mmCIF file of C-alpha atoms and ligand atoms in Angstrom:
data_model
loop_
_atom_site.group_PDB
_atom_site.id
_atom_site.type_symbol
_atom_site.label_atom_id
_atom_site.label_comp_id
_atom_site.label_asym_id
_atom_site.label_seq_id
_atom_site.Cartn_x
_atom_site.Cartn_y
_atom_site.Cartn_z
ATOM 1 C CA UNK A 1 9.348 -10.985 26.267
ATOM 2 C CA UNK A 2 8.297 -13.083 23.045
ATOM 3 C CA UNK A 3 7.685 -11.207 19.607
ATOM 4 C CA UNK A 4 5.644 -12.688 16.817
ATOM 5 C CA UNK A 5 6.039 -11.004 13.504
ATOM 6 C CA UNK A 6 3.840 -11.979 10.647
ATOM 7 C CA UNK A 7 5.304 -11.738 7.133
ATOM 8 C CA UNK A 8 3.903 -12.184 3.913
ATOM 9 C CA UNK A 9 4.968 -12.847 0.600
ATOM 10 C CA UNK A 10 3.988 -9.938 -1.930
ATOM 11 C CA UNK A 11 5.331 -9.030 -5.352
ATOM 12 C CA UNK A 12 8.239 -7.098 -4.963
ATOM 13 C CA UNK A 13 7.930 -3.473 -4.771
ATOM 14 C CA UNK A 14 9.811 -2.843 -7.820
ATOM 15 C CA UNK A 15 8.224 -4.845 -10.131
ATOM 16 C CA UNK A 16 5.135 -3.127 -12.340
ATOM 17 C CA UNK A 17 2.282 -5.213 -11.645
ATOM 18 C CA UNK A 18 0.526 -6.529 -14.741
ATOM 19 C CA UNK A 19 -2.978 -7.690 -14.830
ATOM 20 C CA UNK A 20 -3.908 -11.088 -15.946
ATOM 21 C CA UNK A 21 -5.592 -11.202 -19.589
ATOM 22 C CA UNK A 22 -8.854 -12.620 -17.942
ATOM 23 C CA UNK A 23 -8.747 -9.805 -15.648
ATOM 24 C CA UNK A 24 -9.022 -12.079 -12.702
ATOM 25 C CA UNK A 25 -6.356 -10.753 -10.834
ATOM 26 C CA UNK A 26 -2.525 -9.884 -11.170
ATOM 27 C CA UNK A 27 0.113 -11.923 -13.023
ATOM 28 C CA UNK A 28 2.358 -13.817 -10.499
ATOM 29 C CA UNK A 29 3.897 -16.192 -12.704
ATOM 30 C CA UNK A 30 7.665 -15.774 -13.211
ATOM 31 C CA UNK A 31 7.447 -12.415 -11.091
ATOM 32 C CA UNK A 32 9.936 -11.415 -8.511
ATOM 33 C CA UNK A 33 8.470 -11.754 -4.992
ATOM 34 C CA UNK A 34 9.819 -10.572 -1.905
ATOM 35 C CA UNK A 35 8.760 -9.730 1.681
ATOM 36 C CA UNK A 36 6.180 -7.177 2.342
ATOM 37 C CA UNK A 37 8.342 -3.805 2.583
ATOM 38 C CA UNK A 38 6.166 -2.940 6.046
ATOM 39 C CA UNK A 39 7.002 -6.425 7.262
ATOM 40 C CA UNK A 40 10.627 -6.012 6.885
ATOM 41 C CA UNK A 41 10.048 -2.840 9.022
ATOM 42 C CA UNK A 42 8.154 -4.953 11.857
ATOM 43 C CA UNK A 43 11.351 -7.661 11.661
ATOM 44 C CA UNK A 44 13.714 -4.708 11.880
ATOM 45 C CA UNK A 45 12.059 -3.176 14.975
ATOM 46 C CA UNK A 46 11.531 -6.656 16.620
ATOM 47 C CA UNK A 47 15.267 -7.410 16.270
ATOM 48 C CA UNK A 48 16.206 -3.644 17.722
ATOM 49 C CA UNK A 49 13.967 -4.476 20.690
ATOM 50 C CA UNK A 50 15.715 -7.815 20.969
ATOM 51 C CA UNK A 51 19.109 -5.911 20.826
ATOM 52 C CA UNK A 52 17.918 -3.623 23.383
ATOM 53 C CA UNK A 53 17.433 -6.369 25.759
ATOM 54 C CA UNK A 54 13.491 -5.733 25.670
ATOM 55 C CA UNK A 55 12.868 -9.064 23.854
ATOM 56 C CA UNK A 56 14.084 -12.456 24.173
ATOM 57 C CA UNK A 57 12.808 -14.522 20.917
ATOM 58 C CA UNK A 58 11.287 -13.666 17.920
ATOM 59 C CA UNK A 59 9.080 -15.841 16.106
ATOM 60 C CA UNK A 60 8.311 -15.017 12.377
ATOM 61 C CA UNK A 61 5.153 -16.708 10.475
ATOM 62 C CA UNK A 62 3.970 -16.765 7.221
ATOM 63 C CA UNK A 63 1.099 -18.024 5.534
ATOM 64 C CA UNK A 64 0.787 -18.760 1.850
ATOM 65 C CA UNK A 65 2.199 -21.299 -0.714
ATOM 66 C CA UNK A 66 5.426 -23.258 -0.025
ATOM 67 C CA UNK A 67 7.890 -20.445 -1.262
ATOM 68 C CA UNK A 68 6.735 -18.126 1.659
ATOM 69 C CA UNK A 69 9.727 -20.289 3.364
ATOM 70 C CA UNK A 70 11.993 -18.038 1.382
ATOM 71 C CA UNK A 71 10.517 -14.885 2.840
ATOM 72 C CA UNK A 72 10.978 -16.528 6.316
ATOM 73 C CA UNK A 73 14.592 -17.401 5.480
ATOM 74 C CA UNK A 74 14.778 -13.906 4.618
ATOM 75 C CA UNK A 75 13.437 -12.766 8.391
ATOM 76 C CA UNK A 76 15.721 -15.318 9.946
ATOM 77 C CA UNK A 77 18.707 -13.979 8.016
ATOM 78 C CA UNK A 78 18.101 -10.381 9.283
ATOM 79 C CA UNK A 79 18.131 -11.930 13.044
ATOM 80 C CA UNK A 80 14.935 -13.647 13.752
ATOM 81 C CA UNK A 81 15.129 -16.965 15.874
ATOM 82 C CA UNK A 82 12.536 -19.361 14.329
ATOM 83 C CA UNK A 83 9.567 -19.598 12.009
ATOM 84 C CA UNK A 84 6.333 -20.941 11.327
ATOM 85 C CA UNK A 85 5.021 -21.586 7.775
ATOM 86 C CA UNK A 86 1.264 -22.307 7.148
ATOM 87 C CA UNK A 87 1.108 -23.441 3.609
ATOM 88 C CA UNK A 88 -1.996 -23.240 1.638
ATOM 89 C CA UNK A 89 -2.561 -22.708 -2.371
ATOM 90 C CA UNK A 90 -5.628 -20.626 -1.246
ATOM 91 C CA UNK A 91 -5.128 -16.641 -1.498
ATOM 92 C CA UNK A 92 -5.784 -15.786 1.775
ATOM 93 C CA UNK A 93 -7.714 -12.798 3.018
ATOM 94 C CA UNK A 94 -6.884 -10.886 6.201
ATOM 95 C CA UNK A 95 -9.461 -12.493 8.315
ATOM 96 C CA UNK A 96 -8.720 -16.000 7.684
ATOM 97 C CA UNK A 97 -4.914 -14.953 8.453
ATOM 98 C CA UNK A 98 -6.006 -13.247 11.657
ATOM 99 C CA UNK A 99 -7.728 -16.474 12.443
ATOM 100 C CA UNK A 100 -4.900 -18.145 12.403
ATOM 101 C CA UNK A 101 -2.586 -16.092 13.982
ATOM 102 C CA UNK A 102 -4.782 -15.878 16.762
ATOM 103 C CA UNK A 103 -4.398 -19.350 17.421
ATOM 104 C CA UNK A 104 -0.678 -18.987 17.013
ATOM 105 C CA UNK A 105 -0.593 -16.514 19.816
ATOM 106 C CA UNK A 106 -2.502 -18.478 21.617
ATOM 107 C CA UNK A 107 -0.042 -21.377 21.331
ATOM 108 C CA UNK A 108 3.211 -18.812 21.619
ATOM 109 C CA UNK A 109 1.496 -16.320 23.908
ATOM 110 C CA UNK A 110 3.991 -13.499 22.803
ATOM 111 C CA UNK A 111 4.088 -10.122 24.523
ATOM 112 C CA UNK A 112 3.840 -8.357 21.389
ATOM 113 C CA UNK A 113 2.771 -9.167 17.799
ATOM 114 C CA UNK A 114 4.369 -6.388 15.130
ATOM 115 C CA UNK A 115 2.527 -6.581 11.627
ATOM 116 C CA UNK A 116 2.911 -4.288 8.799
ATOM 117 C CA UNK A 117 0.079 -1.677 8.575
ATOM 118 C CA UNK A 118 -0.725 -3.220 5.033
ATOM 119 C CA UNK A 119 0.329 -5.664 2.450
ATOM 120 C CA UNK A 120 1.357 -4.067 -0.809
ATOM 121 C CA UNK A 121 -0.450 -6.603 -2.818
ATOM 122 C CA UNK A 122 -4.020 -6.599 -1.583
ATOM 123 C CA UNK A 123 -3.849 -3.211 0.642
ATOM 124 C CA UNK A 124 -6.272 -4.346 2.980
ATOM 125 C CA UNK A 125 -4.760 -2.865 6.156
ATOM 126 C CA UNK A 126 -7.354 -4.981 8.015
ATOM 127 C CA UNK A 127 -5.285 -7.861 9.546
ATOM 128 C CA UNK A 128 -3.457 -6.136 12.597
ATOM 129 C CA UNK A 129 -6.796 -4.682 13.470
ATOM 130 C CA UNK A 130 -8.889 -7.850 13.086
ATOM 131 C CA UNK A 131 -6.069 -9.780 15.224
ATOM 132 C CA UNK A 132 -6.409 -7.548 17.854
ATOM 133 C CA UNK A 133 -10.096 -7.790 17.925
ATOM 134 C CA UNK A 134 -10.078 -11.657 17.752
ATOM 135 C CA UNK A 135 -7.730 -11.568 20.746
ATOM 136 C CA UNK A 136 -9.010 -8.664 22.797
ATOM 137 C CA UNK A 137 -5.623 -7.173 23.033
ATOM 138 C CA UNK A 138 -4.642 -3.715 22.644
ATOM 139 C CA UNK A 139 -3.159 -2.367 19.315
ATOM 140 C CA UNK A 140 -1.135 0.743 18.086
ATOM 141 C CA UNK A 141 -1.508 1.028 14.266
ATOM 142 C CA UNK A 142 0.647 2.680 11.926
ATOM 143 C CA UNK A 143 3.683 3.134 14.773
ATOM 144 C CA UNK A 144 6.392 5.823 13.857
ATOM 145 C CA UNK A 145 8.196 4.980 17.294
ATOM 146 C CA UNK A 146 7.705 1.931 19.866
ATOM 147 C CA UNK A 147 9.107 1.730 23.384
ATOM 148 C CA UNK A 148 8.931 -0.714 25.906
ATOM 149 C CA UNK A 149 8.818 0.015 29.469
ATOM 150 C CA UNK A 150 7.915 -2.881 31.802
ATOM 151 C CA UNK A 151 4.664 -4.450 30.813
ATOM 152 C CA UNK A 152 3.594 -1.101 29.050
ATOM 153 C CA UNK A 153 4.089 -0.541 25.376
ATOM 154 C CA UNK A 154 4.454 3.177 24.024
ATOM 155 C CA UNK A 155 3.470 3.735 20.519
ATOM 156 C CA UNK A 156 3.691 6.918 18.809
ATOM 157 C CA UNK A 157 1.528 7.217 15.729
ATOM 158 C CA UNK A 158 1.283 9.678 12.625
ATOM 159 C CA UNK A 159 -2.150 11.183 12.871
ATOM 160 C CA UNK A 160 -3.384 13.917 10.860
ATOM 161 C CA UNK A 161 -1.638 17.468 12.074
ATOM 162 C CA UNK A 162 0.594 15.395 14.492
ATOM 163 C CA UNK A 163 1.686 12.782 16.648
ATOM 164 C CA UNK A 164 -0.283 10.822 19.048
ATOM 165 C CA UNK A 165 1.305 8.764 21.595
ATOM 166 C CA UNK A 166 -0.498 5.501 23.088
ATOM 167 C CA UNK A 167 0.374 3.422 26.164
ATOM 168 C CA UNK A 168 -0.478 -0.170 25.699
ATOM 169 C CA UNK A 169 -0.563 -2.965 28.139
ATOM 170 C CA UNK A 170 1.206 -6.006 26.801
ATOM 171 C CA UNK A 171 0.094 -8.273 25.124
ATOM 172 C CA UNK A 172 -0.326 -5.894 22.426
ATOM 173 C CA UNK A 173 -0.550 -5.467 18.547
ATOM 174 C CA UNK A 174 1.535 -3.156 16.812
ATOM 175 C CA UNK A 175 1.465 -2.160 12.908
ATOM 176 C CA UNK A 176 4.459 -0.437 11.321
ATOM 177 C CA UNK A 177 4.489 2.802 9.610
ATOM 178 C CA UNK A 178 6.883 3.736 6.839
ATOM 179 C CA UNK A 179 9.033 6.032 8.902
ATOM 180 C CA UNK A 180 9.517 3.680 12.124
ATOM 181 C CA UNK A 181 12.946 2.303 11.092
ATOM 182 C CA UNK A 182 15.112 1.463 8.169
ATOM 183 C CA UNK A 183 15.451 -2.203 7.977
ATOM 184 C CA UNK A 184 19.030 -3.850 7.799
ATOM 185 C CA UNK A 185 20.528 -5.927 4.797
ATOM 186 C CA UNK A 186 21.283 -9.450 5.968
ATOM 187 C CA UNK A 187 24.819 -10.215 6.273
ATOM 188 C CA UNK A 188 26.400 -13.026 4.258
ATOM 189 C CA UNK A 189 27.297 -14.777 7.422
ATOM 190 C CA UNK A 190 23.840 -14.280 8.637
ATOM 191 C CA UNK A 191 22.051 -15.848 5.570
ATOM 192 C CA UNK A 192 24.242 -18.524 5.871
ATOM 193 C CA UNK A 193 23.328 -19.006 9.462
ATOM 194 C CA UNK A 194 19.716 -18.708 8.978
ATOM 195 C CA UNK A 195 19.843 -21.805 6.677
ATOM 196 C CA UNK A 196 19.786 -23.954 9.991
ATOM 197 C CA UNK A 197 17.380 -21.962 12.016
ATOM 198 C CA UNK A 198 14.340 -23.808 12.517
ATOM 199 C CA UNK A 199 10.916 -23.518 10.552
ATOM 200 C CA UNK A 200 7.709 -25.593 11.640
ATOM 201 C CA UNK A 201 5.444 -26.355 8.936
ATOM 202 C CA UNK A 202 1.766 -26.516 9.333
ATOM 203 C CA UNK A 203 -1.263 -26.215 7.784
ATOM 204 C CA UNK A 204 -4.759 -23.978 8.330
ATOM 205 C CA UNK A 205 -6.425 -27.473 9.258
ATOM 206 C CA UNK A 206 -4.096 -27.546 12.277
ATOM 207 C CA UNK A 207 -5.255 -24.574 13.613
ATOM 208 C CA UNK A 208 -9.085 -25.263 12.645
ATOM 209 C CA UNK A 209 -9.280 -22.437 10.287
ATOM 210 C CA UNK A 210 -11.244 -22.767 7.129
ATOM 211 C CA UNK A 211 -9.597 -20.365 4.502
ATOM 212 C CA UNK A 212 -12.048 -20.195 1.767
ATOM 213 C CA UNK A 213 -12.474 -16.964 0.421
ATOM 214 C CA UNK A 214 -15.569 -15.108 1.357
ATOM 215 C CA UNK A 215 -15.216 -12.208 -0.931
ATOM 216 C CA UNK A 216 -15.309 -12.468 -4.804
ATOM 217 C CA UNK A 217 -13.138 -10.393 -7.168
ATOM 218 C CA UNK A 218 -15.508 -9.191 -9.957
ATOM 219 C CA UNK A 219 -12.474 -7.882 -12.040
ATOM 220 C CA UNK A 220 -9.052 -6.221 -11.937
ATOM 221 C CA UNK A 221 -8.160 -3.414 -14.533
ATOM 222 C CA UNK A 222 -5.136 -1.762 -15.326
ATOM 223 C CA UNK A 223 -5.050 2.057 -14.406
ATOM 224 C CA UNK A 224 -6.208 4.365 -17.553
ATOM 225 C CA UNK A 225 -3.350 5.050 -19.658
ATOM 226 C CA UNK A 226 -1.755 8.620 -19.105
ATOM 227 C CA UNK A 227 -2.270 11.047 -21.719
ATOM 228 C CA UNK A 228 1.039 12.483 -23.635
ATOM 229 C CA UNK A 229 1.791 15.984 -22.092
ATOM 230 C CA UNK A 230 2.241 19.351 -24.484
ATOM 231 C CA UNK A 231 4.399 21.883 -24.132
ATOM 232 C CA UNK A 232 3.642 25.408 -24.105
ATOM 233 C CA UNK A 233 5.596 28.674 -24.855
ATOM 234 C CA UNK A 234 4.015 31.041 -22.177
ATOM 235 C CA UNK A 235 2.372 31.416 -18.836
ATOM 236 C CA UNK A 236 -0.616 32.741 -20.816
ATOM 237 C CA UNK A 237 -0.940 29.666 -23.164
ATOM 238 C CA UNK A 238 -0.773 27.461 -19.965
ATOM 239 C CA UNK A 239 -3.408 29.116 -18.428
ATOM 240 C CA UNK A 240 -5.302 29.241 -21.404
ATOM 241 C CA UNK A 241 -4.948 25.620 -22.022
ATOM 242 C CA UNK A 242 -5.836 24.892 -18.075
ATOM 243 C CA UNK A 243 -9.139 26.660 -18.723
ATOM 244 C CA UNK A 244 -9.996 25.008 -21.764
ATOM 245 C CA UNK A 245 -9.496 21.694 -19.553
ATOM 246 C CA UNK A 246 -11.662 22.664 -16.943
ATOM 247 C CA UNK A 247 -8.723 22.494 -14.528
ATOM 248 C CA UNK A 248 -9.124 26.171 -13.494
ATOM 249 C CA UNK A 249 -11.865 28.401 -13.698
HETATM 250 P P1 AMP B 1 -3.259 -6.383 5.133
HETATM 251 O O1 AMP B 1 -4.190 -6.608 6.256
HETATM 252 O O2 AMP B 1 -3.479 -7.644 4.455
HETATM 253 O O3 AMP B 1 -2.979 -5.299 4.544
HETATM 254 O O4 AMP B 1 -1.679 -7.055 5.868
HETATM 255 C C1 AMP B 1 -1.264 -6.279 7.108
HETATM 256 C C2 AMP B 1 -0.239 -7.354 7.889
HETATM 257 O O5 AMP B 1 -0.668 -8.473 8.014
HETATM 258 C C3 AMP B 1 1.115 -7.611 6.565
HETATM 259 O O6 AMP B 1 1.729 -6.392 6.608
HETATM 260 C C4 AMP B 1 1.531 -8.761 7.444
HETATM 261 O O7 AMP B 1 2.498 -8.587 8.492
HETATM 262 C C5 AMP B 1 0.215 -9.457 7.972
HETATM 263 N N1 AMP B 1 -0.036 -10.401 6.857
HETATM 264 C C6 AMP B 1 -1.472 -10.369 5.854
HETATM 265 N N2 AMP B 1 -1.304 -11.607 5.309
HETATM 266 C C7 AMP B 1 -0.177 -12.454 5.532
HETATM 267 C C8 AMP B 1 0.054 -13.378 5.439
HETATM 268 N N3 AMP B 1 -0.329 -14.436 4.297
HETATM 269 N N4 AMP B 1 1.038 -14.057 6.107
HETATM 270 C C9 AMP B 1 1.889 -13.519 6.967
HETATM 271 N N5 AMP B 1 1.355 -12.195 7.375
HETATM 272 C C10 AMP B 1 0.413 -11.699 6.794
#
């Protein structure tokens, strides 16, 4: 079984995002970019399935600027087999990404597509679900455990107050939650080996997908500044202050 893993290049999760002065978005110039953390988990899960003999090939896909190639190389260094880079300078929305991924899925015929549950830049949490709808495939979102059994894939999901286990018929879509696994670091020899793994370059036009944004960002603002705290000398003063602030009755 082939596994397709879409990986997005996003602002590194350790970087404190700064809003552009014209409030049109977040500053990306000279900012460290990395693979979306949920996508690292998706790559790791695909590699583990391959190590267990449940998968034969892992294909990683990234859609975005030319530098997404680095994100693909990271996935190849972790253990993916080959990459597909779909280049565009347009900031793609989940529907456009899902349409491109649907075309790639038709061409590649994977048994599983494992995506992150959300990209930490747009926090959309939409692409996997839209892709499942476009392809008419089963979906197991927010997976905390994945087991392949023949042409069935059992996905355990964290739901309110417990765990839910679904049995999906392959081909299927999975989106990863934080607790699914802990991604490995690529070793130096594997980073070197990844340099010679193949990456095919395409454009959205090759797939006949119009990536023109359909949403307009009105403005992006910083969260309100937190006010400085105060120290109180007793529980009674604390309760008095909380009452003053209306935090308790
Ligand atoms: P989102 O719906 O934007 O929160 O993204 C959910 C998941 O879709 C991500 O974790 C990735 O697996 C995939 N994805 C979204 N955008 C891209 C992109 N531009 N390139 C590759 N994968 C993407």
